[in-house]
Coordinates of C-alpha atoms in Angstrom, one line a residue:
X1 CA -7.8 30.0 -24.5
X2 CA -9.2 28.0 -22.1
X3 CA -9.3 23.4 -22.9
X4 CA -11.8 22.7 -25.4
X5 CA -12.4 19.0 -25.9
X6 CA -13.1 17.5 -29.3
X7 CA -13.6 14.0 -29.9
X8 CA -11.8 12.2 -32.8
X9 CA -14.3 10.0 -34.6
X10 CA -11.5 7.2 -35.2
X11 CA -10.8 3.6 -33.3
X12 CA -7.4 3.4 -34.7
X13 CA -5.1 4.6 -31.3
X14 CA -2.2 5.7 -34.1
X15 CA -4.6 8.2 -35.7
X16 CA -5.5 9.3 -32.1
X17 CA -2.2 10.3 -31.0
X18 CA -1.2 11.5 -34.5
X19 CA -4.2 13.7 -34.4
X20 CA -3.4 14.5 -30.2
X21 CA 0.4 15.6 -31.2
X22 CA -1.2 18.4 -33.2
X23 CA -4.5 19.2 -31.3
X24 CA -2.0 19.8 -28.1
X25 CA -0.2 22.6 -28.7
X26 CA -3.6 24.6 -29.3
X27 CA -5.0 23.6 -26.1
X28 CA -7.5 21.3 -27.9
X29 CA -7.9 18.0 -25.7
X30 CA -8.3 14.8 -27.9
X31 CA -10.7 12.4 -26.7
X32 CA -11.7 9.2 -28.3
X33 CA -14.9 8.1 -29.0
X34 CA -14.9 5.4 -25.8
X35 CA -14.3 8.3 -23.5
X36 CA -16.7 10.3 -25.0
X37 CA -19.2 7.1 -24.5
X38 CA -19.4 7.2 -28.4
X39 CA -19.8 3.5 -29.9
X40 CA -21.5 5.0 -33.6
X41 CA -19.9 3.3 -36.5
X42 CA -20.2 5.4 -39.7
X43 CA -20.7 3.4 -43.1
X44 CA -18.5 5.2 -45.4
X45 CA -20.4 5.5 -48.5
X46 CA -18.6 8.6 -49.7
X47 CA -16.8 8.7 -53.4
X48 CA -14.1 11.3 -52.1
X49 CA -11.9 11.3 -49.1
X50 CA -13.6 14.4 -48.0
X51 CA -17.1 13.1 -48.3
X52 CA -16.0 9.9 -46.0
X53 CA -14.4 12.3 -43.6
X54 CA -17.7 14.7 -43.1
X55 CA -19.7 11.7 -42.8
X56 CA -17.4 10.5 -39.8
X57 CA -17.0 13.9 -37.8
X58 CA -21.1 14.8 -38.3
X59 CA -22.0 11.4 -37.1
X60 CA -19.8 11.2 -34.3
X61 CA -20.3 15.2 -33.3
X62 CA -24.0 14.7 -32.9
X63 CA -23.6 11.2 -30.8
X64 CA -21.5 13.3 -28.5
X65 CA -22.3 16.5 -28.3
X66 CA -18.7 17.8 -28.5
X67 CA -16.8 19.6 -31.6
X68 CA -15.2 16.3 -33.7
X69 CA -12.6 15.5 -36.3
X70 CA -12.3 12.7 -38.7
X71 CA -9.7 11.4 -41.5
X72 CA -10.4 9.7 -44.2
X73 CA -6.8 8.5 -45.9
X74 CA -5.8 6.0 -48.2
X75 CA -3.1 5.2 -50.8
X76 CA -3.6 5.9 -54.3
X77 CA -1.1 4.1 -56.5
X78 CA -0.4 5.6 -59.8
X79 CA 0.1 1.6 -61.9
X80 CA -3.7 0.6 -59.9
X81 CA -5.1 3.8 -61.9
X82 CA -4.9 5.2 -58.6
X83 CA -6.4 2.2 -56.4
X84 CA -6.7 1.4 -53.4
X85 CA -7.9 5.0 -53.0
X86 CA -10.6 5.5 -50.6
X87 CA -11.1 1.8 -50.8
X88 CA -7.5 1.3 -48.6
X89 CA -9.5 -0.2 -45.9
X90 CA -11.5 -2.4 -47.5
X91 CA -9.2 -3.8 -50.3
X92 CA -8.5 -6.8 -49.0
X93 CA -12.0 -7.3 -48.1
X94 CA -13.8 -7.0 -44.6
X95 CA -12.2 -8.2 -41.7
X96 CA -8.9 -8.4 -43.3
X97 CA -5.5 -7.3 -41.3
X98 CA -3.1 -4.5 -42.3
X99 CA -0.9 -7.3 -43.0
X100 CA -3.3 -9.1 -45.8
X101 CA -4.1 -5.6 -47.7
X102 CA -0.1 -5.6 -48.0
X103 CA 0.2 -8.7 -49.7
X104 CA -2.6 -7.8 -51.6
X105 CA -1.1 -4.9 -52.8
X106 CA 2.2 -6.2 -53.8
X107 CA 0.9 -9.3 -55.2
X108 CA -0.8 -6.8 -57.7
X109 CA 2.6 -4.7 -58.3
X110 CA 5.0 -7.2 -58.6
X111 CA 5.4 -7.1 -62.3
X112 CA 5.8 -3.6 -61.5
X113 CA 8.9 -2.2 -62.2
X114 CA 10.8 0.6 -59.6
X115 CA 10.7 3.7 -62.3
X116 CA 6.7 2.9 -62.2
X117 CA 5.9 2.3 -58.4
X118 CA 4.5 5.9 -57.8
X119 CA 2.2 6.3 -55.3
X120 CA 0.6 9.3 -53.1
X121 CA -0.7 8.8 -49.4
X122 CA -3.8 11.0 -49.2
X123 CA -5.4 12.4 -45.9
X124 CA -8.4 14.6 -45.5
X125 CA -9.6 16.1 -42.2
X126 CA -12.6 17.0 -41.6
X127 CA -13.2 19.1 -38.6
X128 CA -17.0 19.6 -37.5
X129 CA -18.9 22.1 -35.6
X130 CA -22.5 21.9 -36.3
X131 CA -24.3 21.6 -39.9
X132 CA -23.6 25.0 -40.7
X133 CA -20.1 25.1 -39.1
X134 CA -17.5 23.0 -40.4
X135 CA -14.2 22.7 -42.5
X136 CA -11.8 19.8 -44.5
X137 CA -8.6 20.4 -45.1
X138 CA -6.4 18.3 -47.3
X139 CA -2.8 16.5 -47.2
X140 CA -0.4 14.1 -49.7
X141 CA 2.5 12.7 -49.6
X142 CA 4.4 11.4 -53.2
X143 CA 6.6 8.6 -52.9
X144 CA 6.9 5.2 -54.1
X145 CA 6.0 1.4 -53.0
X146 CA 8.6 -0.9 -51.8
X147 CA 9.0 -4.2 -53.0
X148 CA 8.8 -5.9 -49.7
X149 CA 7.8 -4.4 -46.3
X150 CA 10.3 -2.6 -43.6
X151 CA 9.6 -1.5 -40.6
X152 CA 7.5 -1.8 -37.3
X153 CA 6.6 1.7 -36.1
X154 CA 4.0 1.9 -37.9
X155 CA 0.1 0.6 -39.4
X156 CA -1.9 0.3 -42.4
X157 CA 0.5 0.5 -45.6
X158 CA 3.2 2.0 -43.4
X159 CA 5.5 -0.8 -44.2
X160 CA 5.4 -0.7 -48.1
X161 CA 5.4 3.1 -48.8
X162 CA 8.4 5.6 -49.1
X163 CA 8.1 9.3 -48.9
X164 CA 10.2 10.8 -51.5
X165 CA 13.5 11.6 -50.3
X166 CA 13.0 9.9 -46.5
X167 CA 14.8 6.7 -48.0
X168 CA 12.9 4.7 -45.8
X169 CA 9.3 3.5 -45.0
X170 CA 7.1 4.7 -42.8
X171 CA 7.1 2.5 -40.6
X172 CA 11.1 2.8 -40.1
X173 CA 10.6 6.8 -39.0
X174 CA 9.7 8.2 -35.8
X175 CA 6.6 9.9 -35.6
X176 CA 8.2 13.4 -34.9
X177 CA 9.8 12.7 -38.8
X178 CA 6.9 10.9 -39.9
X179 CA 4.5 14.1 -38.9
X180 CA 7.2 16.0 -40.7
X181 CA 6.4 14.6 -44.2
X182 CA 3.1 12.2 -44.0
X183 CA -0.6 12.8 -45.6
X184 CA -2.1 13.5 -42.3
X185 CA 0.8 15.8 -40.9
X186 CA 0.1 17.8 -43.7
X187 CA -3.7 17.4 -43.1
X188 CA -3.3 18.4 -39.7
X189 CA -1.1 21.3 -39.9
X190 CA -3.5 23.0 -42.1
X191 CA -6.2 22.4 -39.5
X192 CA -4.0 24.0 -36.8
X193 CA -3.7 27.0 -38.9
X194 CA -6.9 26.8 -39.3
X195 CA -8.5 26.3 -35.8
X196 CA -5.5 28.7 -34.5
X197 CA -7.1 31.6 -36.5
X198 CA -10.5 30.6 -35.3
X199 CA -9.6 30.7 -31.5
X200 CA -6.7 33.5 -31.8
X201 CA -9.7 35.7 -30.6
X202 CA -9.9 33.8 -27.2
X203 CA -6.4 34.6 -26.1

């Protein structure tokens, strides 16, 4: 198949080449919303992770007149009832760093003992098309939250969440083992599959 361009409705440059180390492979080129000329900023006023992820790709399609894919992730801790959820951006309030929504979220566990710190990373992906043309796929991750943070290579929670059996954060794995077993690896393969049964025509 010949380059197709999409544009991936995020300003976060991890979730760019995250989302360009899987797009590549398929001859998809990912381009971010300043090269597309794309400055829209999507209020996320959806309940679900899917719902926030539509309403990025749709918005951010139409501004640019490309194909488009958005996440929407977030950590869902199983002692917060499942909080921060799709609140993982905002729960330390607006304008608050990765590095305040940590100490946020520890300050909240640390009665929290380490049989009881389960918690699942959740991505969705939402790839759009047109109104009448478009898919979102789904990922997790289980593991637990650490009682302090490890790690640099890395954002968000990175620091204070281990995937089951990894051992380590994160933010202490390379992103060829962290696309291996993270939320939006998982995400994303299933939109390769996806997109590679869409385009296996065109080869």
């Amino acid at each position: 198949m010949s380059t197709t361009e999409f544009v991936i409705a995020t300003g976060n440059p991890h979730k760019l080449l995250e989302i360009e180390r899987i797009l590549s492979p398929l001859g998809i080129r990912a381009v971010s919303q300043k090269e597309a000329g794309v400055s829209v900023d999507p209020e996320e006023t959806g309940t679900t992770f899917e719902e926030n992820a539509l309403i990025k790709a749709r918005e951010v399609s139409r501004a640019a007149g490309l194909p488009a894919v958005a996440d929407d992730s977030g950590l869902c801790v199983d002692a917060l009832n499942g909080r921060p959820g799709v609140y993982s951006a905002r729960y330390a309030g607006e304008g608050a760093s990765d590095a305040d929504r940590i100490d946020k979220l520890l300050g909240e566990m640390k009665d929290v003992d380490e049989g009881h710190r389960g918690a699942s990373f959740v991505s969705a992906v939402c790839c759009y098309f047109s109104e009448n043309d478009w898919f979102c796929v789904r990922g997790e991750c289980r593991g637990s939250i650490a009682f302090c943070p490890a790690g640099s290579d890395g954002f968000g929670y990175d620091p204070v969440f281990i995937p089951d059996k990894a051992g380590k954060t994160y933010a202490e794995l390379t992103g060829e083992e962290k696309d291996m077993c993270s939320h939006r690896g998982a995400a994303l393969k299933k939109l390769r599959l996806e997109l590679d049964k869409r385009y296996a025509n065109e080869r």
